[in-house]
PDB file of N, CA, C and O in Angstrom:
ATOM      1  N   MET W   1     -20.303   0.401  -3.149  1.00  0.00           N
ATOM      2  CA  MET W   1     -19.664   0.647  -2.293  1.00  0.00           C
ATOM      3  C   MET W   1     -19.220   2.355  -2.685  1.00  0.00           C
ATOM      4  O   MET W   1     -18.652   2.447  -3.850  1.00  0.00           O
ATOM      5  N   LYS W   2     -19.487   3.399  -1.638  1.00  0.00           N
ATOM      6  CA  LYS W   2     -19.249   4.676  -2.004  1.00  0.00           C
ATOM      7  C   LYS W   2     -17.713   5.123  -1.647  1.00  0.00           C
ATOM      8  O   LYS W   2     -17.621   4.702  -0.330  1.00  0.00           O
ATOM      9  N   LEU W   3     -17.318   5.700  -1.838  1.00  0.00           N
ATOM     10  CA  LEU W   3     -15.870   6.218  -1.373  1.00  0.00           C
ATOM     11  C   LEU W   3     -16.078   7.841  -1.114  1.00  0.00           C
ATOM     12  O   LEU W   3     -16.713   8.591  -2.158  1.00  0.00           O
ATOM     13  N   SER W   4     -15.089   8.428  -0.117  1.00  0.00           N
ATOM     14  CA  SER W   4     -15.762   9.554   0.498  1.00  0.00           C
ATOM     15  C   SER W   4     -14.553  10.668  -1.268  1.00  0.00           C
ATOM     16  O   SER W   4     -13.648   9.613  -1.431  1.00  0.00           O
ATOM     17  N   ARG W   5     -14.874  11.886  -0.786  1.00  0.00           N
ATOM     18  CA  ARG W   5     -14.156  12.537  -1.868  1.00  0.00           C
ATOM     19  C   ARG W   5     -12.196  12.541  -1.365  1.00  0.00           C
ATOM     20  O   ARG W   5     -11.508  12.027  -1.995  1.00  0.00           O
ATOM     21  N   PRO W   6     -12.456  12.712  -0.045  1.00  0.00           N
ATOM     22  CA  PRO W   6     -10.642  12.702   0.422  1.00  0.00           C
ATOM     23  C   PRO W   6     -10.113  11.272   0.365  1.00  0.00           C
ATOM     24  O   PRO W   6      -8.902  11.146  -0.239  1.00  0.00           O
ATOM     25  N   VAL W   7     -10.970  10.189   0.778  1.00  0.00           N
ATOM     26  CA  VAL W   7     -10.390   8.762   0.440  1.00  0.00           C
ATOM     27  C   VAL W   7     -10.344   8.894  -1.088  1.00  0.00           C
ATOM     28  O   VAL W   7      -8.923   8.205  -1.975  1.00  0.00           O
ATOM     29  N   SER W   8     -11.391   9.172  -2.010  1.00  0.00           N
ATOM     30  CA  SER W   8     -10.787   8.799  -3.478  1.00  0.00           C
ATOM     31  C   SER W   8      -9.308   9.696  -4.079  1.00  0.00           C
ATOM     32  O   SER W   8      -8.645   9.349  -4.684  1.00  0.00           O
ATOM     33  N   TRP W   9      -9.593  10.929  -3.486  1.00  0.00           N
ATOM     34  CA  TRP W   9      -8.158  11.679  -3.779  1.00  0.00           C
ATOM     35  C   TRP W   9      -6.682  10.953  -3.197  1.00  0.00           C
ATOM     36  O   TRP W   9      -5.798  11.173  -3.702  1.00  0.00           O
ATOM     37  N   PHE W  10      -7.125  10.445  -2.188  1.00  0.00           N
ATOM     38  CA  PHE W  10      -5.656   9.961  -1.315  1.00  0.00           C
ATOM     39  C   PHE W  10      -5.291   8.768  -2.161  1.00  0.00           C
ATOM     40  O   PHE W  10      -4.343   8.613  -2.416  1.00  0.00           O
ATOM     41  N   LEU W  11      -6.135   7.882  -2.713  1.00  0.00           N
ATOM     42  CA  LEU W  11      -6.313   6.468  -3.536  1.00  0.00           C
ATOM     43  C   LEU W  11      -5.304   6.829  -4.684  1.00  0.00           C
ATOM     44  O   LEU W  11      -4.519   6.516  -5.008  1.00  0.00           O
ATOM     45  N   LEU W  12      -5.803   7.800  -5.632  1.00  0.00           N
ATOM     46  CA  LEU W  12      -5.766   8.530  -6.626  1.00  0.00           C
ATOM     47  C   LEU W  12      -4.077   9.158  -6.642  1.00  0.00           C
ATOM     48  O   LEU W  12      -3.115   8.919  -7.428  1.00  0.00           O
ATOM     49  N   ALA W  13      -3.774   9.737  -5.719  1.00  0.00           N
ATOM     50  CA  ALA W  13      -2.383  10.576  -5.492  1.00  0.00           C
ATOM     51  C   ALA W  13      -1.507   9.074  -4.815  1.00  0.00           C
ATOM     52  O   ALA W  13      -0.177   9.492  -5.291  1.00  0.00           O
ATOM     53  N   PHE W  14      -1.993   8.288  -4.216  1.00  0.00           N
ATOM     54  CA  PHE W  14      -1.240   7.214  -3.866  1.00  0.00           C
ATOM     55  C   PHE W  14      -1.028   6.391  -5.146  1.00  0.00           C
ATOM     56  O   PHE W  14       0.507   6.084  -5.348  1.00  0.00           O
ATOM     57  N   GLY W  15      -1.692   6.123  -6.180  1.00  0.00           N
ATOM     58  CA  GLY W  15      -1.135   5.823  -7.653  1.00  0.00           C
ATOM     59  C   GLY W  15      -0.136   6.536  -8.262  1.00  0.00           C
ATOM     60  O   GLY W  15       0.757   5.987  -8.679  1.00  0.00           O
ATOM     61  N   VAL W  16      -0.514   7.553  -8.098  1.00  0.00           N
ATOM     62  CA  VAL W  16       0.530   8.764  -8.925  1.00  0.00           C
ATOM     63  C   VAL W  16       2.101   8.543  -8.503  1.00  0.00           C
ATOM     64  O   VAL W  16       2.724   8.557  -9.102  1.00  0.00           O
ATOM     65  N   TRP W  17       1.939   8.734  -6.907  1.00  0.00           N
ATOM     66  CA  TRP W  17       3.144   8.679  -6.507  1.00  0.00           C
ATOM     67  C   TRP W  17       4.193   7.523  -6.420  1.00  0.00           C
ATOM     68  O   TRP W  17       4.749   7.544  -6.746  1.00  0.00           O
ATOM     69  N   SER W  18       3.244   6.075  -6.232  1.00  0.00           N
ATOM     70  CA  SER W  18       3.980   4.806  -6.973  1.00  0.00           C
ATOM     71  C   SER W  18       4.613   4.953  -8.145  1.00  0.00           C
ATOM     72  O   SER W  18       5.679   4.321  -8.327  1.00  0.00           O
ATOM     73  N   TRP W  19       3.595   5.274  -8.923  1.00  0.00           N
ATOM     74  CA  TRP W  19       4.409   5.673 -10.607  1.00  0.00           C
ATOM     75  C   TRP W  19       5.426   6.630 -10.299  1.00  0.00           C
ATOM     76  O   TRP W  19       6.984   5.980 -10.856  1.00  0.00           O
ATOM     77  N   VAL W  20       5.739   7.730 -10.128  1.00  0.00           N
ATOM     78  CA  VAL W  20       6.609   8.569  -9.639  1.00  0.00           C
ATOM     79  C   VAL W  20       7.948   7.743  -8.868  1.00  0.00           C
ATOM     80  O   VAL W  20       9.041   7.785  -9.614  1.00  0.00           O
ATOM     81  N   ILE W  21       7.671   7.420  -7.837  1.00  0.00           N
ATOM     82  CA  ILE W  21       8.506   6.877  -7.214  1.00  0.00           C
ATOM     83  C   ILE W  21       9.792   5.321  -7.799  1.00  0.00           C
ATOM     84  O   ILE W  21      10.518   5.382  -8.051  1.00  0.00           O
ATOM     85  N   TRP W  22       8.595   4.774  -8.127  1.00  0.00           N
ATOM     86  CA  TRP W  22       9.395   3.596  -9.023  1.00  0.00           C
ATOM     87  C   TRP W  22       9.846   3.564 -10.258  1.00  0.00           C
ATOM     88  O   TRP W  22      10.878   3.133 -10.662  1.00  0.00           O
ATOM     89  N   ILE W  23       9.386   4.515 -11.368  1.00  0.00           N
ATOM     90  CA  ILE W  23      10.137   5.064 -12.570  1.00  0.00           C
ATOM     91  C   ILE W  23      11.591   5.450 -11.942  1.00  0.00           C
ATOM     92  O   ILE W  23      12.293   5.053 -12.687  1.00  0.00           O
ATOM     93  N   THR W  24      11.371   6.867 -10.976  1.00  0.00           N
ATOM     94  CA  THR W  24      12.659   6.848 -10.813  1.00  0.00           C
ATOM     95  C   THR W  24      13.625   5.671 -10.204  1.00  0.00           C
ATOM     96  O   THR W  24      14.693   5.765 -10.581  1.00  0.00           O
ATOM     97  N   PHE W  25      13.418   4.913  -9.585  1.00  0.00           N
ATOM     98  CA  PHE W  25      13.952   3.996  -8.823  1.00  0.00           C
ATOM     99  C   PHE W  25      14.261   3.183 -10.080  1.00  0.00           C
ATOM    100  O   PHE W  25      15.748   2.632 -10.123  1.00  0.00           O
ATOM    101  N   VAL W  26      13.632   2.531 -11.150  1.00  0.00           N
ATOM    102  CA  VAL W  26      14.223   1.572 -12.076  1.00  0.00           C
ATOM    103  C   VAL W  26      15.272   2.510 -12.824  1.00  0.00           C
ATOM    104  O   VAL W  26      16.285   1.782 -13.233  1.00  0.00           O
ATOM    105  N   LYS W  27      14.957   3.479 -12.872  1.00  0.00           N
ATOM    106  CA  LYS W  27      15.924   4.507 -13.896  1.00  0.00           C
ATOM    107  C   LYS W  27      17.216   4.486 -13.222  1.00  0.00           C
ATOM    108  O   LYS W  27      18.757   4.006 -14.148  1.00  0.00           O
ATOM    109  N   ASN W  28      17.281   4.702 -11.790  1.00  0.00           N
ATOM    110  CA  ASN W  28      18.666   4.529 -11.254  1.00  0.00           C
ATOM    111  C   ASN W  28      18.994   3.005 -11.309  1.00  0.00           C
ATOM    112  O   ASN W  28      20.190   2.813 -11.311  1.00  0.00           O
ATOM    113  N   LEU W  29      18.321   2.315 -10.829  1.00  0.00           N
ATOM    114  CA  LEU W  29      18.478   0.802 -10.889  1.00  0.00           C
ATOM    115  C   LEU W  29      19.822   0.816 -12.200  1.00  0.00           C
ATOM    116  O   LEU W  29      20.436  -0.315 -12.353  1.00  0.00           O
ATOM    117  N   VAL W  30      18.725   0.721 -13.670  1.00  0.00           N
ATOM    118  CA  VAL W  30      19.244   0.406 -14.951  1.00  0.00           C
ATOM    119  C   VAL W  30      20.900   1.032 -15.072  1.00  0.00           C
ATOM    120  O   VAL W  30      21.546   0.856 -15.762  1.00  0.00           O
ATOM    121  N   LYS W  31      21.182   2.487 -14.450  1.00  0.00           N
ATOM    122  CA  LYS W  31      22.206   3.135 -14.651  1.00  0.00           C
ATOM    123  C   LYS W  31      22.988   2.661 -13.191  1.00  0.00           C
ATOM    124  O   LYS W  31      23.726   3.342 -13.381  1.00  0.00           O
ATOM    125  N   ASP W  32      22.706   1.888 -12.643  1.00  0.00           N
ATOM    126  CA  ASP W  32      24.025   1.192 -11.173  1.00  0.00           C
ATOM    127  C   ASP W  32      25.235   0.936 -11.669  1.00  0.00           C
ATOM    128  O   ASP W  32      25.317   0.136 -12.882  1.00  0.00           O
ATOM    129  N   SER W  33      26.118   1.651 -10.980  1.00  0.00           N
ATOM    130  CA  SER W  33      27.553   1.584 -11.153  1.00  0.00           C
ATOM    131  C   SER W  33      28.223   0.949 -10.124  1.00  0.00           C
ATOM    132  O   SER W  33      29.425   0.680 -10.438  1.00  0.00           O
ATOM    133  N   SER W  34      27.556   0.496  -9.036  1.00  0.00           N
ATOM    134  CA  SER W  34      28.073   0.176  -7.656  1.00  0.00           C
ATOM    135  C   SER W  34      27.945  -1.511  -8.129  1.00  0.00           C
ATOM    136  O   SER W  34      29.011  -2.029  -7.039  1.00  0.00           O
ATOM    137  N   GLY W  35      27.680  -2.321  -8.971  1.00  0.00           N
ATOM    138  CA  GLY W  35      27.678  -3.623  -8.687  1.00  0.00           C
ATOM    139  C   GLY W  35      26.713  -4.468  -8.334  1.00  0.00           C
ATOM    140  O   GLY W  35      26.817  -5.739  -8.403  1.00  0.00           O
ATOM    141  N   LEU W  36      25.965  -3.825  -7.611  1.00  0.00           N
ATOM    142  CA  LEU W  36      24.821  -4.314  -7.115  1.00  0.00           C
ATOM    143  C   LEU W  36      23.763  -4.886  -8.025  1.00  0.00           C
ATOM    144  O   LEU W  36      23.357  -6.227  -8.295  1.00  0.00           O
ATOM    145  N   ALA W  37      23.553  -4.297  -9.081  1.00  0.00           N
ATOM    146  CA  ALA W  37      22.568  -4.410 -10.044  1.00  0.00           C
ATOM    147  C   ALA W  37      23.006  -5.445 -11.102  1.00  0.00           C
ATOM    148  O   ALA W  37      22.413  -5.919 -11.728  1.00  0.00           O
ATOM    149  N   PHE W  38      24.540  -5.348 -11.443  1.00  0.00           N
ATOM    150  CA  PHE W  38      24.764  -5.807 -12.641  1.00  0.00           C
ATOM    151  C   PHE W  38      26.452  -5.956 -12.401  1.00  0.00           C
ATOM    152  O   PHE W  38      27.302  -5.548 -11.563  1.00  0.00           O
ATOM    153  N   ASP W  39      26.474  -7.252 -12.683  1.00  0.00           N
ATOM    154  CA  ASP W  39      28.197  -8.073 -12.451  1.00  0.00           C
ATOM    155  C   ASP W  39      28.514  -8.426 -13.959  1.00  0.00           C
ATOM    156  O   ASP W  39      28.191  -9.330 -14.698  1.00  0.00           O
ATOM    157  N   GLY W  40      29.556  -7.520 -14.220  1.00  0.00           N
ATOM    158  CA  GLY W  40      30.288  -7.664 -15.617  1.00  0.00           C
ATOM    159  C   GLY W  40      29.026  -7.600 -16.696  1.00  0.00           C
ATOM    160  O   GLY W  40      29.435  -8.298 -17.865  1.00  0.00           O
ATOM    161  N   GLY W  41      28.214  -6.806 -16.613  1.00  0.00           N
ATOM    162  CA  GLY W  41      27.531  -6.288 -17.538  1.00  0.00           C
ATOM    163  C   GLY W  41      25.857  -7.376 -17.482  1.00  0.00           C
ATOM    164  O   GLY W  41      25.033  -6.732 -18.120  1.00  0.00           O
ATOM    165  N   GLU W  42      25.625  -8.373 -16.348  1.00  0.00           N
ATOM    166  CA  GLU W  42      25.054  -9.379 -16.463  1.00  0.00           C
ATOM    167  C   GLU W  42      24.138  -8.928 -15.098  1.00  0.00           C
ATOM    168  O   GLU W  42      24.404  -8.440 -14.162  1.00  0.00           O
ATOM    169  N   PRO W  43      22.898  -9.014 -15.350  1.00  0.00           N
ATOM    170  CA  PRO W  43      21.854  -8.441 -14.298  1.00  0.00           C
ATOM    171  C   PRO W  43      22.104  -9.516 -13.222  1.00  0.00           C
ATOM    172  O   PRO W  43      22.368 -10.710 -13.320  1.00  0.00           O
ATOM    173  N   THR W  44      21.978  -8.939 -11.953  1.00  0.00           N
ATOM    174  CA  THR W  44      22.202  -9.750 -11.002  1.00  0.00           C
ATOM    175  C   THR W  44      21.020 -10.208 -10.216  1.00  0.00           C
ATOM    176  O   THR W  44      19.896  -9.677 -10.642  1.00  0.00           O
ATOM    177  N   ALA W  45      20.844 -10.929  -8.992  1.00  0.00           N
ATOM    178  CA  ALA W  45      19.494 -11.171  -8.309  1.00  0.00           C
ATOM    179  C   ALA W  45      19.128  -9.920  -7.784  1.00  0.00           C
ATOM    180  O   ALA W  45      17.825  -9.844  -7.773  1.00  0.00           O
ATOM    181  N   TYR W  46      19.723  -9.440  -7.239  1.00  0.00           N
ATOM    182  CA  TYR W  46      19.275  -7.686  -6.825  1.00  0.00           C
ATOM    183  C   TYR W  46      18.648  -6.940  -7.940  1.00  0.00           C
ATOM    184  O   TYR W  46      17.666  -6.487  -7.466  1.00  0.00           O
ATOM    185  N   PHE W  47      19.015  -6.980  -8.867  1.00  0.00           N
ATOM    186  CA  PHE W  47      18.196  -6.480 -10.141  1.00  0.00           C
ATOM    187  C   PHE W  47      17.079  -6.840 -10.384  1.00  0.00           C
ATOM    188  O   PHE W  47      16.084  -6.316 -10.404  1.00  0.00           O
ATOM    189  N   TRP W  48      16.861  -8.229 -10.280  1.00  0.00           N
ATOM    190  CA  TRP W  48      15.817  -9.249 -10.773  1.00  0.00           C
ATOM    191  C   TRP W  48      14.887  -8.795  -9.798  1.00  0.00           C
ATOM    192  O   TRP W  48      13.771  -9.107  -9.742  1.00  0.00           O
ATOM    193  N   VAL W  49      15.250  -8.848  -8.523  1.00  0.00           N
ATOM    194  CA  VAL W  49      14.520  -8.833  -7.243  1.00  0.00           C
ATOM    195  C   VAL W  49      13.667  -7.152  -7.404  1.00  0.00           C
ATOM    196  O   VAL W  49      12.437  -7.174  -7.099  1.00  0.00           O
ATOM    197  N   HIS W  50      14.376  -6.263  -7.406  1.00  0.00           N
ATOM    198  CA  HIS W  50      14.271  -5.053  -7.722  1.00  0.00           C
ATOM    199  C   HIS W  50      13.019  -4.703  -8.855  1.00  0.00           C
ATOM    200  O   HIS W  50      11.853  -3.769  -8.517  1.00  0.00           O
ATOM    201  N   LEU W  51      13.444  -5.552  -9.792  1.00  0.00           N
ATOM    202  CA  LEU W  51      12.407  -4.949 -11.010  1.00  0.00           C
ATOM    203  C   LEU W  51      11.409  -5.582 -10.644  1.00  0.00           C
ATOM    204  O   LEU W  51      10.390  -4.841 -11.122  1.00  0.00           O
ATOM    205  N   LEU W  52      11.083  -6.750  -9.993  1.00  0.00           N
ATOM    206  CA  LEU W  52       9.935  -7.419  -9.748  1.00  0.00           C
ATOM    207  C   LEU W  52       9.002  -6.641  -8.698  1.00  0.00           C
ATOM    208  O   LEU W  52       8.140  -6.562  -8.882  1.00  0.00           O
ATOM    209  N   LEU W  53      10.163  -6.004  -7.751  1.00  0.00           N
ATOM    210  CA  LEU W  53       9.176  -5.220  -6.797  1.00  0.00           C
ATOM    211  C   LEU W  53       8.453  -3.857  -7.600  1.00  0.00           C
ATOM    212  O   LEU W  53       7.484  -3.655  -7.093  1.00  0.00           O
ATOM    213  N   ALA W  54       9.319  -3.341  -8.364  1.00  0.00           N
ATOM    214  CA  ALA W  54       8.850  -2.097  -9.550  1.00  0.00           C
ATOM    215  C   ALA W  54       7.924  -2.606  -9.950  1.00  0.00           C
ATOM    216  O   ALA W  54       6.895  -1.901  -9.999  1.00  0.00           O
ATOM    217  N   VAL W  55       7.567  -4.070 -10.799  1.00  0.00           N
ATOM    218  CA  VAL W  55       6.628  -4.152 -11.707  1.00  0.00           C
ATOM    219  C   VAL W  55       5.332  -4.454 -10.784  1.00  0.00           C
ATOM    220  O   VAL W  55       4.378  -3.918 -11.071  1.00  0.00           O
ATOM    221  N   VAL W  56       5.418  -4.764  -9.717  1.00  0.00           N
ATOM    222  CA  VAL W  56       4.464  -5.188  -8.432  1.00  0.00           C
ATOM    223  C   VAL W  56       3.722  -3.962  -8.338  1.00  0.00           C
ATOM    224  O   VAL W  56       2.578  -3.618  -8.068  1.00  0.00           O
ATOM    225  N   SER W  57       4.767  -2.881  -8.006  1.00  0.00           N
ATOM    226  CA  SER W  57       4.279  -1.725  -7.511  1.00  0.00           C
ATOM    227  C   SER W  57       3.505  -0.777  -8.532  1.00  0.00           C
ATOM    228  O   SER W  57       2.408  -0.229  -8.270  1.00  0.00           O
ATOM    229  N   PHE W  58       4.224  -1.149  -9.760  1.00  0.00           N
ATOM    230  CA  PHE W  58       3.423  -0.310 -11.100  1.00  0.00           C
ATOM    231  C   PHE W  58       1.792  -0.935 -11.007  1.00  0.00           C
ATOM    232  O   PHE W  58       1.081   0.019 -11.131  1.00  0.00           O
ATOM    233  N   VAL W  59       1.767  -2.512 -10.743  1.00  0.00           N
ATOM    234  CA  VAL W  59       0.698  -3.058 -10.869  1.00  0.00           C
ATOM    235  C   VAL W  59      -0.401  -2.234 -10.085  1.00  0.00           C
ATOM    236  O   VAL W  59      -1.383  -2.014 -10.075  1.00  0.00           O
ATOM    237  N   LEU W  60       0.090  -2.449  -9.079  1.00  0.00           N
ATOM    238  CA  LEU W  60      -0.726  -1.959  -7.646  1.00  0.00           C
ATOM    239  C   LEU W  60      -1.165  -0.289  -7.330  1.00  0.00           C
ATOM    240  O   LEU W  60      -2.276  -0.322  -7.158  1.00  0.00           O
ATOM    241  N   GLY W  61      -0.001   0.415  -7.791  1.00  0.00           N
ATOM    242  CA  GLY W  61      -0.196   1.696  -8.100  1.00  0.00           C
ATOM    243  C   GLY W  61      -1.315   2.030  -8.969  1.00  0.00           C
ATOM    244  O   GLY W  61      -2.147   2.859  -8.785  1.00  0.00           O
ATOM    245  N   THR W  62      -1.327   1.432 -10.217  1.00  0.00           N
ATOM    246  CA  THR W  62      -2.397   1.553 -10.901  1.00  0.00           C
ATOM    247  C   THR W  62      -3.700   1.332 -10.707  1.00  0.00           C
ATOM    248  O   THR W  62      -4.391   2.042 -10.973  1.00  0.00           O
ATOM    249  N   VAL W  63      -3.974  -0.160  -9.806  1.00  0.00           N
ATOM    250  CA  VAL W  63      -5.282  -0.581  -9.821  1.00  0.00           C
ATOM    251  C   VAL W  63      -5.776   0.711  -8.617  1.00  0.00           C
ATOM    252  O   VAL W  63      -7.011   0.727  -8.760  1.00  0.00           O
ATOM    253  N   ILE W  64      -4.779   0.950  -7.662  1.00  0.00           N
ATOM    254  CA  ILE W  64      -4.985   1.701  -6.246  1.00  0.00           C
ATOM    255  C   ILE W  64      -5.765   3.242  -7.322  1.00  0.00           C
ATOM    256  O   ILE W  64      -6.636   3.664  -6.726  1.00  0.00           O
ATOM    257  N   GLY W  65      -4.914   3.426  -7.952  1.00  0.00           N
ATOM    258  CA  GLY W  65      -5.234   4.989  -8.679  1.00  0.00           C
ATOM    259  C   GLY W  65      -6.425   4.922  -9.320  1.00  0.00           C
ATOM    260  O   GLY W  65      -7.458   6.129  -9.252  1.00  0.00           O
ATOM    261  N   VAL W  66      -6.754   3.793  -9.946  1.00  0.00           N
ATOM    262  CA  VAL W  66      -7.805   3.576 -10.887  1.00  0.00           C
ATOM    263  C   VAL W  66      -9.182   3.546  -9.945  1.00  0.00           C
ATOM    264  O   VAL W  66     -10.312   4.381 -10.199  1.00  0.00           O
ATOM    265  N   ILE W  67      -9.034   3.024  -8.603  1.00  0.00           N
ATOM    266  CA  ILE W  67     -10.095   2.990  -7.851  1.00  0.00           C
ATOM    267  C   ILE W  67     -10.416   4.553  -7.357  1.00  0.00           C
ATOM    268  O   ILE W  67     -11.524   4.683  -7.252  1.00  0.00           O
ATOM    269  N   GLY W  68      -9.527   5.015  -6.969  1.00  0.00           N
ATOM    270  CA  GLY W  68      -9.644   6.464  -6.740  1.00  0.00           C
ATOM    271  C   GLY W  68     -10.243   7.455  -7.884  1.00  0.00           C
ATOM    272  O   GLY W  68     -10.932   8.379  -7.759  1.00  0.00           O
ATOM    273  N   LEU W  69      -9.898   7.150  -8.874  1.00  0.00           N
ATOM    274  CA  LEU W  69     -10.382   8.005 -10.284  1.00  0.00           C
ATOM    275  C   LEU W  69     -11.721   7.732 -10.400  1.00  0.00           C
ATOM    276  O   LEU W  69     -12.877   8.662 -10.476  1.00  0.00           O
ATOM    277  N   ARG W  70     -12.142   6.040 -10.455  1.00  0.00           N
ATOM    278  CA  ARG W  70     -13.629   6.006 -10.245  1.00  0.00           C
ATOM    279  C   ARG W  70     -14.249   6.447  -9.288  1.00  0.00           C
ATOM    280  O   ARG W  70     -15.686   7.084  -9.499  1.00  0.00           O
ATOM    281  N   GLY W  71     -13.607   6.397  -8.200  1.00  0.00           N
ATOM    282  CA  GLY W  71     -14.529   7.307  -6.935  1.00  0.00           C
ATOM    283  C   GLY W  71     -14.803   8.395  -7.466  1.00  0.00           C
ATOM    284  O   GLY W  71     -15.720   9.207  -6.810  1.00  0.00           O
ATOM    285  N   LEU W  72     -13.796   9.264  -7.593  1.00  0.00           N
ATOM    286  CA  LEU W  72     -13.969  10.674  -7.872  1.00  0.00           C
ATOM    287  C   LEU W  72     -14.929  11.050  -8.910  1.00  0.00           C
ATOM    288  O   LEU W  72     -15.764  11.755  -8.695  1.00  0.00           O
ATOM    289  N   ARG W  73     -15.010  10.042  -9.800  1.00  0.00           N
ATOM    290  CA  ARG W  73     -15.984  10.152 -11.155  1.00  0.00           C
ATOM    291  C   ARG W  73     -17.552   9.870 -10.678  1.00  0.00           C
ATOM    292  O   ARG W  73     -18.265  10.375 -11.040  1.00  0.00           O
ATOM    293  N   ALA W  74     -17.401   8.916  -9.513  1.00  0.00           N
ATOM    294  CA  ALA W  74     -19.061   8.598  -8.910  1.00  0.00           C
ATOM    295  C   ALA W  74     -19.498   9.719  -8.318  1.00  0.00           C
ATOM    296  O   ALA W  74     -20.604  10.020  -8.404  1.00  0.00           O
ATOM    297  N   LEU W  75     -18.542  10.253  -7.668  1.00  0.00           N
ATOM    298  CA  LEU W  75     -18.817  11.740  -6.622  1.00  0.00           C
ATOM    299  C   LEU W  75     -19.596  12.733  -7.640  1.00  0.00           C
ATOM    300  O   LEU W  75     -20.279  13.406  -7.416  1.00  0.00           O
ATOM    301  N   SER W  76     -18.735  13.161  -8.551  1.00  0.00           N
ATOM    302  CA  SER W  76     -18.838  14.153  -9.542  1.00  0.00           C
ATOM    303  C   SER W  76     -20.429  13.927 -10.345  1.00  0.00           C
ATOM    304  O   SER W  76     -21.200  14.586 -10.562  1.00  0.00           O
ATOM    305  N   ARG W  77     -20.632  12.531 -10.356  1.00  0.00           N
ATOM    306  CA  ARG W  77     -21.667  12.059 -11.581  1.00  0.00           C
ATOM    307  C   ARG W  77     -23.279  12.379 -10.383  1.00  0.00           C
ATOM    308  O   ARG W  77     -24.118  12.913 -10.935  1.00  0.00           O
ATOM    309  N   THR W  78     -22.572  11.826  -9.095  1.00  0.00           N
ATOM    310  CA  THR W  78     -24.104  11.905  -8.235  1.00  0.00           C
ATOM    311  C   THR W  78     -24.033  13.571  -7.807  1.00  0.00           C
ATOM    312  O   THR W  78     -25.092  13.910  -7.180  1.00  0.00           O
ATOM    313  N   SER W  79     -23.054  14.346  -7.784  1.00  0.00           N
ATOM    314  CA  SER W  79     -23.356  15.776  -7.258  1.00  0.00           C
ATOM    315  C   SER W  79     -24.111  16.517  -8.197  1.00  0.00           C
ATOM    316  O   SER W  79     -24.842  17.569  -8.267  1.00  0.00           O
ATOM    317  N   ARG W  80     -23.923  16.127  -9.814  1.00  0.00           N
ATOM    318  CA  ARG W  80     -24.656  16.441 -10.522  1.00  0.00           C
ATOM    319  C   ARG W  80     -25.844  16.638 -10.933  1.00  0.00           C
ATOM    320  O   ARG W  80     -27.236  17.110 -11.406  1.00  0.00           O
ATOM    321  N   THR W  81     -26.197  15.121 -10.461  1.00  0.00           N
ATOM    322  CA  THR W  81     -27.875  14.609 -10.522  1.00  0.00           C
ATOM    323  C   THR W  81     -28.405  15.213  -9.162  1.00  0.00           C
ATOM    324  O   THR W  81     -29.677  14.893  -9.017  1.00  0.00           O
ATOM    325  N   SER W  82     -27.764  15.686  -8.361  1.00  0.00           N
ATOM    326  CA  SER W  82     -28.710  15.643  -6.797  1.00  0.00           C
ATOM    327  C   SER W  82     -28.881  17.053  -6.941  1.00  0.00           C
ATOM    328  O   SER W  82     -28.593  18.400  -7.358  1.00  0.00           O
TER     329      SER W  82
END
């Protein structure tokens, strides 16, 4: 399957965006002082659920970004040979 250049760039940008957003969220989650993420210094269910969401988003963002990167590389290879 061939991806167009705009689709490849979108997928790559989505992967990068996912990492930027979720890294920021995890940093804020760890520093949480509202009592949602930690209760008496112990992680709460809120913490674990949101950490799981972040990990899944890191994995999906990485996979989607790699697909976009591979699409761009394939396009550059075909444009050099044409």
